[in-house]
CSV table of C-alpha atoms and ligand atoms in Angstrom, one decimal:
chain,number,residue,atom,x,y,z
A,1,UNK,CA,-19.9,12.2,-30.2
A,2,UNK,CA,-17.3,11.1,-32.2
A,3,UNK,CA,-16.5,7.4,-32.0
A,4,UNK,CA,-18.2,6.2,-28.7
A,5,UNK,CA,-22.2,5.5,-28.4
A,6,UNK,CA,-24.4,5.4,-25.4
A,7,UNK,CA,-25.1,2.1,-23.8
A,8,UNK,CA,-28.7,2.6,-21.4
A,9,UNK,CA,-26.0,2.7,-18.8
A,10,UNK,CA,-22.4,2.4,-19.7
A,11,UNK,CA,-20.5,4.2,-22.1
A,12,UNK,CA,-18.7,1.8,-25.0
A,13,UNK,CA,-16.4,2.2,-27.4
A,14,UNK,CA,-17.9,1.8,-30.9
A,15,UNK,CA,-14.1,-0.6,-32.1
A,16,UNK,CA,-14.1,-2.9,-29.5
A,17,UNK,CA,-17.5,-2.5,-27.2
A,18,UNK,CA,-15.4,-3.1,-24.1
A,19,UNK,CA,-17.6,-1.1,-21.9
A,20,UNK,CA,-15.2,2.0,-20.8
A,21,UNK,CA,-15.0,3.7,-17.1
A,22,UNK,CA,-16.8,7.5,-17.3
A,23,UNK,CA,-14.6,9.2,-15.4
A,24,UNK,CA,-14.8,12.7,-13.5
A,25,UNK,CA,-11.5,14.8,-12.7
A,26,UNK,CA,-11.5,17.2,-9.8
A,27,UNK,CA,-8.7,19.6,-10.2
A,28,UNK,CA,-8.1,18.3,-13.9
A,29,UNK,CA,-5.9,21.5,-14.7
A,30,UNK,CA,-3.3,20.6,-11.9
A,31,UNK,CA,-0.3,18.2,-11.6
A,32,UNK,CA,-2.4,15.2,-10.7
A,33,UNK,CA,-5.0,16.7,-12.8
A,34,UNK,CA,-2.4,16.9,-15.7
A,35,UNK,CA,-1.0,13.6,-15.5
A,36,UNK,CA,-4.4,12.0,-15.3
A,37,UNK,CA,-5.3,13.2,-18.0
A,38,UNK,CA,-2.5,12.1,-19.9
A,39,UNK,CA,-3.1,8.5,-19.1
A,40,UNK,CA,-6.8,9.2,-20.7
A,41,UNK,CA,-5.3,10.8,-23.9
A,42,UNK,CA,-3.0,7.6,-24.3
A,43,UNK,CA,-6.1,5.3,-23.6
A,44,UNK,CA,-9.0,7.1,-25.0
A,45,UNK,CA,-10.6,3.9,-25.6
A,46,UNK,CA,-10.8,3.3,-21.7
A,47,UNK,CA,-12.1,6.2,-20.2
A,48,UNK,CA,-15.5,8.9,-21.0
A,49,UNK,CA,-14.9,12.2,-19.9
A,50,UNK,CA,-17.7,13.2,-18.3
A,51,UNK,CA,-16.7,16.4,-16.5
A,52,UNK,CA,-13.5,18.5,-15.9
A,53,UNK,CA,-12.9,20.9,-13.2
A,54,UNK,CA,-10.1,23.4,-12.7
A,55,UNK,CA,-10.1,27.4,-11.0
A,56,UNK,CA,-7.8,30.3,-12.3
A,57,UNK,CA,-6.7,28.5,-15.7
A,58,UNK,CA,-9.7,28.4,-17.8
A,59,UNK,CA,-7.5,28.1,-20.6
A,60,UNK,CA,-6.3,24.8,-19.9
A,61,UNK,CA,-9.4,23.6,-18.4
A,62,UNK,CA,-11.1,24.5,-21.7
A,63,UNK,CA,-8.8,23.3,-24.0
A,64,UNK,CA,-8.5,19.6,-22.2
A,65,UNK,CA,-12.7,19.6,-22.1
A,66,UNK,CA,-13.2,20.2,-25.4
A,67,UNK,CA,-9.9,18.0,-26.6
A,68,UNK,CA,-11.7,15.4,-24.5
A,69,UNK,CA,-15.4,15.8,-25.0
A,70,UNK,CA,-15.9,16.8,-21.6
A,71,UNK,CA,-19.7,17.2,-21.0
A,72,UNK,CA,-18.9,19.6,-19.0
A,73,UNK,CA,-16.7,22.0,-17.7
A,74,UNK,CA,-16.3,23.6,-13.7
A,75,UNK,CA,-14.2,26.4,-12.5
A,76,UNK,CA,-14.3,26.7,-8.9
A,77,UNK,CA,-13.9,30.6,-9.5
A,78,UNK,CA,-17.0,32.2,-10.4
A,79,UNK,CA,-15.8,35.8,-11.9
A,80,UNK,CA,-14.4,33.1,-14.5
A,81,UNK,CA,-17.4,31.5,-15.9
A,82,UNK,CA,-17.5,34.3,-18.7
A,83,UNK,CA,-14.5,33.0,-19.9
A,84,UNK,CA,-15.1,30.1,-19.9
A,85,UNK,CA,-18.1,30.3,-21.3
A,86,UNK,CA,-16.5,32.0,-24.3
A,87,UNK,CA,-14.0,29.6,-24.6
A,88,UNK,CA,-16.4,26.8,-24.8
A,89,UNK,CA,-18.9,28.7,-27.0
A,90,UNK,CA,-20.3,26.4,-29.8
A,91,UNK,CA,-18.6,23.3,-28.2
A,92,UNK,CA,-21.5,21.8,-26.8
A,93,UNK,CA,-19.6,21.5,-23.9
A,94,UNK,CA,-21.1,22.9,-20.4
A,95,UNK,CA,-19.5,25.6,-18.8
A,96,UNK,CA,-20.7,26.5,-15.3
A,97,UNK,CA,-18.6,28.1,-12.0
A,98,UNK,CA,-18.4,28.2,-8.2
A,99,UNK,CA,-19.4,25.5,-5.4
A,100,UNK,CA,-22.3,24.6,-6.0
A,101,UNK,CA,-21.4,23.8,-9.1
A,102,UNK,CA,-18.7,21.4,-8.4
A,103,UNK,CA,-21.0,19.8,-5.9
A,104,UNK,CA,-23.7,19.4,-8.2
A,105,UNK,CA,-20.9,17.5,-10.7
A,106,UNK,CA,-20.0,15.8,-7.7
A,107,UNK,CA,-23.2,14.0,-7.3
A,108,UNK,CA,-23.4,13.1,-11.0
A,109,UNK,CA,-23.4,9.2,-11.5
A,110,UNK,CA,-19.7,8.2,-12.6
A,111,UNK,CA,-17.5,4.7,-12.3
A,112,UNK,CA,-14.5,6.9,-11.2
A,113,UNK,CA,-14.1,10.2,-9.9
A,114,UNK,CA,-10.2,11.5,-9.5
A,115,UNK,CA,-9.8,13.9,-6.2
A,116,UNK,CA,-7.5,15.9,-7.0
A,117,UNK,CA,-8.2,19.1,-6.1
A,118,UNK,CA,-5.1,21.1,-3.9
A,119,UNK,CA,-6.2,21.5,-0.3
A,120,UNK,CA,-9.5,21.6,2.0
A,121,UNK,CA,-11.3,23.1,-0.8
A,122,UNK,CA,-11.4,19.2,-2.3
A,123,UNK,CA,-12.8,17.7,0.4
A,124,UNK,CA,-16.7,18.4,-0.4
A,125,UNK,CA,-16.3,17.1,-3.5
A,126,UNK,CA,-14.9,13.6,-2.3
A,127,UNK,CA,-17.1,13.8,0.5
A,128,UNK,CA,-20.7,14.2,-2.0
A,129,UNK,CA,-19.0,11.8,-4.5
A,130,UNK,CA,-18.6,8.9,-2.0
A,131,UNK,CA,-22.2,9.8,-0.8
A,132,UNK,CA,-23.0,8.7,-4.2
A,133,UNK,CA,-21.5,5.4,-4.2
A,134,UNK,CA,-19.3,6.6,-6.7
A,135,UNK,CA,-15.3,4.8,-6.9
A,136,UNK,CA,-12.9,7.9,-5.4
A,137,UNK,CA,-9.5,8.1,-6.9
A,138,UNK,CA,-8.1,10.1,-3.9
A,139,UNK,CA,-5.0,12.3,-4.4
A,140,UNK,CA,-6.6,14.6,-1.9
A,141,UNK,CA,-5.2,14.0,1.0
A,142,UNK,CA,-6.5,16.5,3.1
A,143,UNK,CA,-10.0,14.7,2.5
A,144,UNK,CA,-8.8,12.1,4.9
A,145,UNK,CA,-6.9,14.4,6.9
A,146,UNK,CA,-9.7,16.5,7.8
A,147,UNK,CA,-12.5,14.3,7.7
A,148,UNK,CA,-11.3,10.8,7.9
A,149,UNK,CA,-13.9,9.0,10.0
A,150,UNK,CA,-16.3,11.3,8.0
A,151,UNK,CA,-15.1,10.4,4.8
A,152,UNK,CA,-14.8,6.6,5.6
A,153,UNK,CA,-18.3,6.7,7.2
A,154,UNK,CA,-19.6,7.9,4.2
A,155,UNK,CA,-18.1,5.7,1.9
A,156,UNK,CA,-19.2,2.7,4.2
A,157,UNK,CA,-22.7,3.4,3.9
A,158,UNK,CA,-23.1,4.2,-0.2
A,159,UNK,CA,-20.4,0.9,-0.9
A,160,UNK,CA,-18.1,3.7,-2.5
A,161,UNK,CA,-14.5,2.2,-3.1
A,162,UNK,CA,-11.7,4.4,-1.9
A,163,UNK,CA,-8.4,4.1,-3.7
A,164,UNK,CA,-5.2,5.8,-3.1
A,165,UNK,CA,-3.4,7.9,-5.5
A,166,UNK,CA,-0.8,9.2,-3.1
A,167,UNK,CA,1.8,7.6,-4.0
A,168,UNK,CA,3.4,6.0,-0.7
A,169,UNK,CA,-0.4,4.6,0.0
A,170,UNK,CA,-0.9,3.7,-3.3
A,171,UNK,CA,2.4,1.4,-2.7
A,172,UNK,CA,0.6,0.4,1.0
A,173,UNK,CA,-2.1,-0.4,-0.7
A,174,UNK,CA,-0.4,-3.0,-3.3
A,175,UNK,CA,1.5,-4.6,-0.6
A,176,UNK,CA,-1.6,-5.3,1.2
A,177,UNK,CA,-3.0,-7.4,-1.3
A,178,UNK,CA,-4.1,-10.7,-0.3
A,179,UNK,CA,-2.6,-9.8,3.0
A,180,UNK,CA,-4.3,-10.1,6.8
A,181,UNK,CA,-4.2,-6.7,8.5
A,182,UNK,CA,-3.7,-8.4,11.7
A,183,UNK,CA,-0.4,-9.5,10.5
A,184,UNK,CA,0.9,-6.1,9.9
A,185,UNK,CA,3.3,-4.9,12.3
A,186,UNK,CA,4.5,-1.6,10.9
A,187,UNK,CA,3.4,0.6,8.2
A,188,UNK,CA,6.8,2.8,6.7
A,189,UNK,CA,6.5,5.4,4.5
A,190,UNK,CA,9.3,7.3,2.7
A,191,UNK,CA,10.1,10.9,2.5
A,192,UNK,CA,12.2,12.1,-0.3
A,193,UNK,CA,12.9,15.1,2.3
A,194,UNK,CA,12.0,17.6,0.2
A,195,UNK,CA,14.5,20.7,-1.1
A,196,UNK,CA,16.5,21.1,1.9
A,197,UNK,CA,17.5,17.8,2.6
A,198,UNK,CA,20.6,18.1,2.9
A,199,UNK,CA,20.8,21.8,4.3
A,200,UNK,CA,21.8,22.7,8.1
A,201,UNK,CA,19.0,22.8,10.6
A,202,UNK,CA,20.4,26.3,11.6
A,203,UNK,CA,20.3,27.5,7.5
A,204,UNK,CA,16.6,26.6,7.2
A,205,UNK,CA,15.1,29.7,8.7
A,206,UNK,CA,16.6,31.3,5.5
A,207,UNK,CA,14.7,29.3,3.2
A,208,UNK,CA,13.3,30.9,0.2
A,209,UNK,CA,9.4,30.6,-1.1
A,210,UNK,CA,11.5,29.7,-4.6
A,211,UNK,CA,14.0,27.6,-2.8
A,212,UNK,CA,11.0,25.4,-1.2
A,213,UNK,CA,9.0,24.9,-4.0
A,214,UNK,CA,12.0,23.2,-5.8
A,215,UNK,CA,11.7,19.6,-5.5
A,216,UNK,CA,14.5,17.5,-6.0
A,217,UNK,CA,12.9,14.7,-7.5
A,218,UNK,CA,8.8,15.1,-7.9
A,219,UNK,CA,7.8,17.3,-10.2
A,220,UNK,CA,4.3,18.4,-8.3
A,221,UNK,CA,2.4,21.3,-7.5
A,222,UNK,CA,3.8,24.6,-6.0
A,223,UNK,CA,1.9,23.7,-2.4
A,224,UNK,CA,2.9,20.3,-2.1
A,225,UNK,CA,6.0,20.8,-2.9
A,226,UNK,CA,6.6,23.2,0.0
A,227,UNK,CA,5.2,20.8,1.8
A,228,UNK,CA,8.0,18.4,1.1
A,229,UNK,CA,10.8,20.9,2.0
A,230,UNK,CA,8.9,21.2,5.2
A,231,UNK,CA,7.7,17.9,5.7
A,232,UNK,CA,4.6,19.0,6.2
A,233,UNK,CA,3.3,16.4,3.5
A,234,UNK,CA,4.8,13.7,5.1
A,235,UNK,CA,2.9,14.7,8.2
A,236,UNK,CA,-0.2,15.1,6.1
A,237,UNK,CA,0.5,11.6,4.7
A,238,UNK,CA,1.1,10.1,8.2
A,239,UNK,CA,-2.4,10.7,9.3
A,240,UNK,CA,-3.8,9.5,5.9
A,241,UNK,CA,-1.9,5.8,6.5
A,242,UNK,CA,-3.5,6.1,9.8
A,243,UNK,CA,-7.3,6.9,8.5
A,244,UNK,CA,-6.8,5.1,5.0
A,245,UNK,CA,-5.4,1.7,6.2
A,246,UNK,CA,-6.5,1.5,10.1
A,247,UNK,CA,-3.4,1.5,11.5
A,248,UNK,CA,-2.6,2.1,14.8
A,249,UNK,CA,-0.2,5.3,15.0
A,250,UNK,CA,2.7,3.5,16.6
A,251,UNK,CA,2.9,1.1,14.1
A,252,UNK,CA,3.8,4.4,11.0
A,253,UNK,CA,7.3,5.0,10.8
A,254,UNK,CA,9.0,7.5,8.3
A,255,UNK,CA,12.4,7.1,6.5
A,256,UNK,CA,14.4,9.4,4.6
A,257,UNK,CA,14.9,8.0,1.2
A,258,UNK,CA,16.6,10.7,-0.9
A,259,UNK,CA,16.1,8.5,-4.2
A,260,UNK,CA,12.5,8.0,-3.9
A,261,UNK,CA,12.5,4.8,-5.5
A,262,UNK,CA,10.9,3.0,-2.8
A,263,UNK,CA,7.3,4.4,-1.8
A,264,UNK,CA,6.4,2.4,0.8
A,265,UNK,CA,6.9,-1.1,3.0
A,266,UNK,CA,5.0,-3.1,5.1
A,267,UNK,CA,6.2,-5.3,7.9
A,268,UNK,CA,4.8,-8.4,9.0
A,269,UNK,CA,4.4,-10.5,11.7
A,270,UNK,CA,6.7,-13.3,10.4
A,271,UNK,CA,9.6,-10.6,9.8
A,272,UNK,CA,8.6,-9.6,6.2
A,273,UNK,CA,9.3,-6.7,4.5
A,274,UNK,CA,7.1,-6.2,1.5
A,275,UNK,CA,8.9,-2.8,-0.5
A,276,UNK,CA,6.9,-1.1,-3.5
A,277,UNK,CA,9.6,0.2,-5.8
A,278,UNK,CA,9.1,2.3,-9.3
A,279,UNK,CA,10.0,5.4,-10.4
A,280,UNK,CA,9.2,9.0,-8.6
A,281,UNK,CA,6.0,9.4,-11.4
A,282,UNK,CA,2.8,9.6,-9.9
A,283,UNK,CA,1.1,8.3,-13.1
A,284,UNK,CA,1.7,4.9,-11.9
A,285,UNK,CA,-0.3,5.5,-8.9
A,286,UNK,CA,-2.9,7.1,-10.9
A,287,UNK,CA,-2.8,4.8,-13.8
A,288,UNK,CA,-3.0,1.9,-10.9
A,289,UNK,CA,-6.2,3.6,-9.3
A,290,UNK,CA,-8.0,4.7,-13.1
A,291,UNK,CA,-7.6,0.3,-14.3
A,292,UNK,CA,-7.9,-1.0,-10.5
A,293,UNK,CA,-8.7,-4.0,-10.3
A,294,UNK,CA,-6.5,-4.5,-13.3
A,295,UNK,CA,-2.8,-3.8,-14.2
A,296,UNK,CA,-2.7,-1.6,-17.2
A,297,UNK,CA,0.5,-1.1,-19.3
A,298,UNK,CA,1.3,2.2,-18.0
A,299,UNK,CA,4.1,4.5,-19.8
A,300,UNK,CA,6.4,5.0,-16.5
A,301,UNK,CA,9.8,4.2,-16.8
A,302,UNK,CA,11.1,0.9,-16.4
A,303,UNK,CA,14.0,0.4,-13.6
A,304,UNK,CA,17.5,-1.1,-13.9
A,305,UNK,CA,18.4,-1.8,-10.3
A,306,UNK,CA,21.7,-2.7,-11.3
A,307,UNK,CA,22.3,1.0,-12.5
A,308,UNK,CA,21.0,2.6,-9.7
A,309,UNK,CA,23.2,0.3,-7.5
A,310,UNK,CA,22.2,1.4,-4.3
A,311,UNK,CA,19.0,2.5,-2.1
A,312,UNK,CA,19.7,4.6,0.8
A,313,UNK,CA,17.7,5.4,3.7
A,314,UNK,CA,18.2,7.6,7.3
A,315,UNK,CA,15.4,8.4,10.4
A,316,UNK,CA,13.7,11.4,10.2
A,317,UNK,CA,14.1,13.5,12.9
A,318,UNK,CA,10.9,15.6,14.8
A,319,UNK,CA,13.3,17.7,15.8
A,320,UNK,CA,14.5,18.9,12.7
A,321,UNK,CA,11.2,18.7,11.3
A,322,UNK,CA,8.8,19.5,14.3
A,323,UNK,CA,5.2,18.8,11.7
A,324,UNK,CA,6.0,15.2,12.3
A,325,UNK,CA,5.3,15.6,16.1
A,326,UNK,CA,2.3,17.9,15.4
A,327,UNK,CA,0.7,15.1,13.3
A,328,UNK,CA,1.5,12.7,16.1
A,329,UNK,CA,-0.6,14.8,18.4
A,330,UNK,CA,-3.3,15.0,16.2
A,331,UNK,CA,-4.0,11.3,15.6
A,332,UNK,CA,-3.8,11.4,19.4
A,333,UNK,CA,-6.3,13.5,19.9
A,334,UNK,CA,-8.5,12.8,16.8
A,335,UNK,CA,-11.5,14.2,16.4
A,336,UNK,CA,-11.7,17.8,14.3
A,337,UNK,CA,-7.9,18.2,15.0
A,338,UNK,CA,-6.5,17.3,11.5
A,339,UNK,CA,-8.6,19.6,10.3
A,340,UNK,CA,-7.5,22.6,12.1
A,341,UNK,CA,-4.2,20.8,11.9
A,342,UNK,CA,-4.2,21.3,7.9
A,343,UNK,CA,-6.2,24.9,7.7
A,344,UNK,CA,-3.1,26.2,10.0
A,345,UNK,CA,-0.9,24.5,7.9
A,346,UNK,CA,-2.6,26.2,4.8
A,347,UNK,CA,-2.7,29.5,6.4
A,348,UNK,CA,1.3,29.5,7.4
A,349,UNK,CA,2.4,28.3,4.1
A,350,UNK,CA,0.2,31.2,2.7
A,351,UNK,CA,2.3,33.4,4.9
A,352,UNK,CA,5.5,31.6,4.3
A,353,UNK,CA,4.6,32.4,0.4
A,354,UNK,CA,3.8,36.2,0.9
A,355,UNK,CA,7.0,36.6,2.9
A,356,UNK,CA,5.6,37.5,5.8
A,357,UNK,CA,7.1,34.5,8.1
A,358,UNK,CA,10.1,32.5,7.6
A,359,UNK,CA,10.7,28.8,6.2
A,360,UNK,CA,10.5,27.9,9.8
A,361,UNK,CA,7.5,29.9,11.6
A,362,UNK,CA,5.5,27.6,9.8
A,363,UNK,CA,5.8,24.9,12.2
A,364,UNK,CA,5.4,27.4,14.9
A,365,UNK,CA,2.2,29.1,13.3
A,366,UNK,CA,0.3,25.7,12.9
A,367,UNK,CA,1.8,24.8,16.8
A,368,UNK,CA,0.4,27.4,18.3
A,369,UNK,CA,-2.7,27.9,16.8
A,370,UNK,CA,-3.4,24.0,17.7
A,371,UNK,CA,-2.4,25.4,21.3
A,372,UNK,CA,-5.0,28.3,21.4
A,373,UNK,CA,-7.6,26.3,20.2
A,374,UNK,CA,-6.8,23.0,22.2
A,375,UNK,CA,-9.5,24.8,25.3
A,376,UNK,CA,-12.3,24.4,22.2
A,377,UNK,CA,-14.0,20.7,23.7
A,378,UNK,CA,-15.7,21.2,19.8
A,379,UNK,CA,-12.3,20.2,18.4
A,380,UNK,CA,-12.6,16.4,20.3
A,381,UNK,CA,-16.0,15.6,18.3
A,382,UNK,CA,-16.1,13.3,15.6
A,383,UNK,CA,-16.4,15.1,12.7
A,384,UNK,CA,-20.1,14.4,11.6
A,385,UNK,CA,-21.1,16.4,8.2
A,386,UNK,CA,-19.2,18.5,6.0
A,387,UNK,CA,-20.3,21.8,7.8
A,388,UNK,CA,-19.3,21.0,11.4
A,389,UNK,CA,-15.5,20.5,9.3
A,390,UNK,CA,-15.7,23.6,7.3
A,391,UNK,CA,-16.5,25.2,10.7
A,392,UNK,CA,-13.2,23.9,12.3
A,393,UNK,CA,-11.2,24.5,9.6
A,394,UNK,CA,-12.7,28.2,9.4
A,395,UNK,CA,-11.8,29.2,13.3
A,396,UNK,CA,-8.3,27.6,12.5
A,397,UNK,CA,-7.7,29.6,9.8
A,398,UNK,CA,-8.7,32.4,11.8
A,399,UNK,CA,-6.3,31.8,14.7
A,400,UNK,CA,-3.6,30.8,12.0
A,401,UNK,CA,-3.7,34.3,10.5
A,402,UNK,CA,-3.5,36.3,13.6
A,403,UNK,CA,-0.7,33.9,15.2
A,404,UNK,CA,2.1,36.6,15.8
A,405,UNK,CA,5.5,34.6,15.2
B,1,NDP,P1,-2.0,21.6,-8.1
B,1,NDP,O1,-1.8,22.9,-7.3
B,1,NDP,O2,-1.0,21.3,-9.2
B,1,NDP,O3,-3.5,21.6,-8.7
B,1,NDP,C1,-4.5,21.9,-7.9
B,1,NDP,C2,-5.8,21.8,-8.6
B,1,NDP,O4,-6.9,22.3,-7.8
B,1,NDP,C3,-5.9,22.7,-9.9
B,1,NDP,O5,-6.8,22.1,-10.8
B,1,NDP,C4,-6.5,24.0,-9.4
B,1,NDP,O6,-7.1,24.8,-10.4
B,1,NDP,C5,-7.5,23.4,-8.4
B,1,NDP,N1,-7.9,24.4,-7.3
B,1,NDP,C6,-7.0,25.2,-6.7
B,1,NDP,N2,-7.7,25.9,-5.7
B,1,NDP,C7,-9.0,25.4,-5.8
B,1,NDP,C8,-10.2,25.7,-5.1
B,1,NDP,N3,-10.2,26.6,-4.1
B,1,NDP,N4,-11.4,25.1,-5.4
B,1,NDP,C9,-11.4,24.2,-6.4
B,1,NDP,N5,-10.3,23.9,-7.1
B,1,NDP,C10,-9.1,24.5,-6.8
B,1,NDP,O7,-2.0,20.5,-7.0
B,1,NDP,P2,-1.5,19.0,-7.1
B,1,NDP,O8,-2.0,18.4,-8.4
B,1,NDP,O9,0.0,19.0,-6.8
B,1,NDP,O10,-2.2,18.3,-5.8
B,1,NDP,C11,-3.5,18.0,-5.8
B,1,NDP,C12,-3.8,17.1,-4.6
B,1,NDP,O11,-3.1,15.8,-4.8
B,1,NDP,C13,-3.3,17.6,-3.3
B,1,NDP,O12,-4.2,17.2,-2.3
B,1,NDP,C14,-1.9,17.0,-3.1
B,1,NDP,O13,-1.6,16.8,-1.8
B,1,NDP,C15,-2.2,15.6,-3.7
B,1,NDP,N6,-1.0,14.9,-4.3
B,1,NDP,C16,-0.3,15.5,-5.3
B,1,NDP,C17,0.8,14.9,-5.8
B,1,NDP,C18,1.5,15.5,-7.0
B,1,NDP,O14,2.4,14.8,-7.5
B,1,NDP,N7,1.3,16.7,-7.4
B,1,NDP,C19,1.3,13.6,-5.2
B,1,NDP,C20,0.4,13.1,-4.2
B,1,NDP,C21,-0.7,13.7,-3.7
B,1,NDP,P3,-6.3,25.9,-11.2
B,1,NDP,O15,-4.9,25.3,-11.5
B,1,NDP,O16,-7.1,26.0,-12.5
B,1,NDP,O17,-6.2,27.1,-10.4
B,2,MG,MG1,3.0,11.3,-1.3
């Protein structure tokens, strides 16, 4: 295995036996995936790639596992485990497909596992790893969007540590340090609002799938980045402050901050206003989560408020962007909402995507199938195993794709 031997437990590294964290990516051939990985290849003295997990681009996925030393590689696609096998063939590496596969990887023993897998389809693998005690990098917000109580529940009982890789509560998160919850008045998280920021409401029932998925300053994922035009993210990431930190849902405010410079501030009870500023690149979020509870020296850019000169920020408005609202009802009514909440949301941007609806009918998709299924008294339960949330986020989906807009 190269340069690193086996200690009975931990891995070390054979220059400097500093023990080093093994480390599990979910998603590993994504954005987050991607830029994870690039903070391993920088400090491959830190980290043990233990397993890698991706779905349609074997290619990638093979090529970063057997760069790495992966021990083993997982598509979530299983008509692609011949290829992958092929690719891998001779490695050593482990190829193997499908769910049961990722959940199997999910319950092996690692310090960190990264989340970071797009959508629902991540949230059993959070869910099995924090059942394992295991730290969670989350990136996946729908894991706490869908399952929060679950998810926290969970975690509570195994002593798994939860840290935030989204970037606004990875900047929560480093304000709160040292800090007293009960001294937090508000929670505000920024919005960069998306491609059309600066469109006319009336213009954004135009809006193309290309247009959308052009982000003016992140450079993320196709879905998320839709989600930004729409604010549908921000939504998403509304109800993740809420689950992730405790906070009560008055107290989560959201500002339009075109630069995206500042992530996130906190507000105390004395009047302070704690900012976390850096540069739109998630790998300081990750970087902070893969060394927590120590600062690495992380290769994001370093920035010259002087040049920048000026920060701006405006109120978002529900009425312009009607997903904020329709998170705002969900926290309110808890329960298996946010998870019909984000399967609608999946299902519409699918549509959105394919042409089928406009920019706008996406709102109105995830609005009225909330509405049809509201008479369901299942949807007020506590989420209370991964199956019950499938369930929910199944009959959504169902409603979602028959919703005539
Ligand atoms: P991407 O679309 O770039 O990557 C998604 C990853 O998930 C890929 O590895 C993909 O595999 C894999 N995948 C897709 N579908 C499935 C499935 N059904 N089952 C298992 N794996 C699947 O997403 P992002 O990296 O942009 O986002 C990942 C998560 O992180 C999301 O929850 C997002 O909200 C969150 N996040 C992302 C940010 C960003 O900067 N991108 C910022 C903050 C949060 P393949 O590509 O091989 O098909
Ligand atoms: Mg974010």
């Amino acid at each position: 295995m190269g340069f690193w031997g086996q200690g009975p437990q931990r891995w070390f590294c054979n220059f400097c036996s500093e023990a080093m964290k093994t480390i599990t990516i979910f998603g590993a051939t994504g954005s987050i995936g991607q830029n994870t990985l690039d903070l391993v290849r920088r400090n491959r003295n830190d980290f043990k790639v233990v397993g890698l997990t991706g779905a349609s681009n074997i290619r990638q996925l093979a090529q970063d596992a057997l760069d790495l030393g992966a021990e083993i590689a997982v598509t979530a696609d299983e008509s692609a485990l011949p290829a992958l096998r092929d690719a891998l063939a001779g490695s050593g590496v482990q190829a193997a497909a499908g769910q049961n596969a990722l959940r199997d990887l999910a319950a092996r023993p690692v310090d960190l596992a990264v989340s970071s897998i797009i959508g629902a389809a991540g949230l059993a693998p959070s869910l099995i790893a924090a059942q394992q005690g295991t730290t969670l990098a989350l990136a996946n917000k729908e894991s706490l969007v869908c399952a929060g109580p679950l998810l926290k529940a969970t975690a509570q009982k195994s002593g798994a540590t939860i840290l935030p890789v989204d970037s606004e509560h990875s900047a929560i998160f480093q304000a709160l340090i040292g800090e007293d919850m009960a001294a937090v008045e508000r929670v505000i998280i920024t919005a960069s609002g998306g491609a059309f920021r600066d469109w006319d409401t009336a213009d954004l029932a135009k809006a193309t799938p290309d247009q959308a998925a052009s982000h003016p300053n992140w450079n993320m994922g196709q879905r998320i980045t839709i989600d930004s035009a729409s604010l549908f993210n921000k939504a998403m990431e509304v109800i993740e402050t809420k689950e992730f930190f405790d906070v009560s849902p008055d107290k989560i405010e959201v500002l339009i901050h075109p630069e995206s410079l500042v992530h996130a501030l906190v507000g105390f009870s004395d009047g302070a206003l704690m900012a976390h500023v850096g540069p739109p690149d998630m790998r300081h979020a990750i970087g902070f989560a893969m060394y927590h509870p120590t600062r690495a020296d992380l290769p994001v850019q370093r920035l010259d408020l002087a040049q920048i000169g000026q920060l701006t920020f405006r109120p978002a408005c529900e009425d312009r962007h009607p997903a904020l609202r329709l998170a705002r009802d969900v926290m309110k009514n808890g329960g298996l909402w946010g998870a019909a909440f984000n399967a609608a949301k999946e299902v519409a941007q699918d549509r959105f995507i394919a042409k089928a609806i406009r920019f706008t009918d996406m709102a109105a998709v995830v609005e009225e199938t909330l509405t049809q299924m509201s008479s369901d008294s299942g949807l007020s339960v506590a989420p209370q195993d991964l199956e019950t949330v499938l369930h929910a986020d199944q009959l959504a989906r169902n409603v979602a794709a028959a919703v005539k807009v």
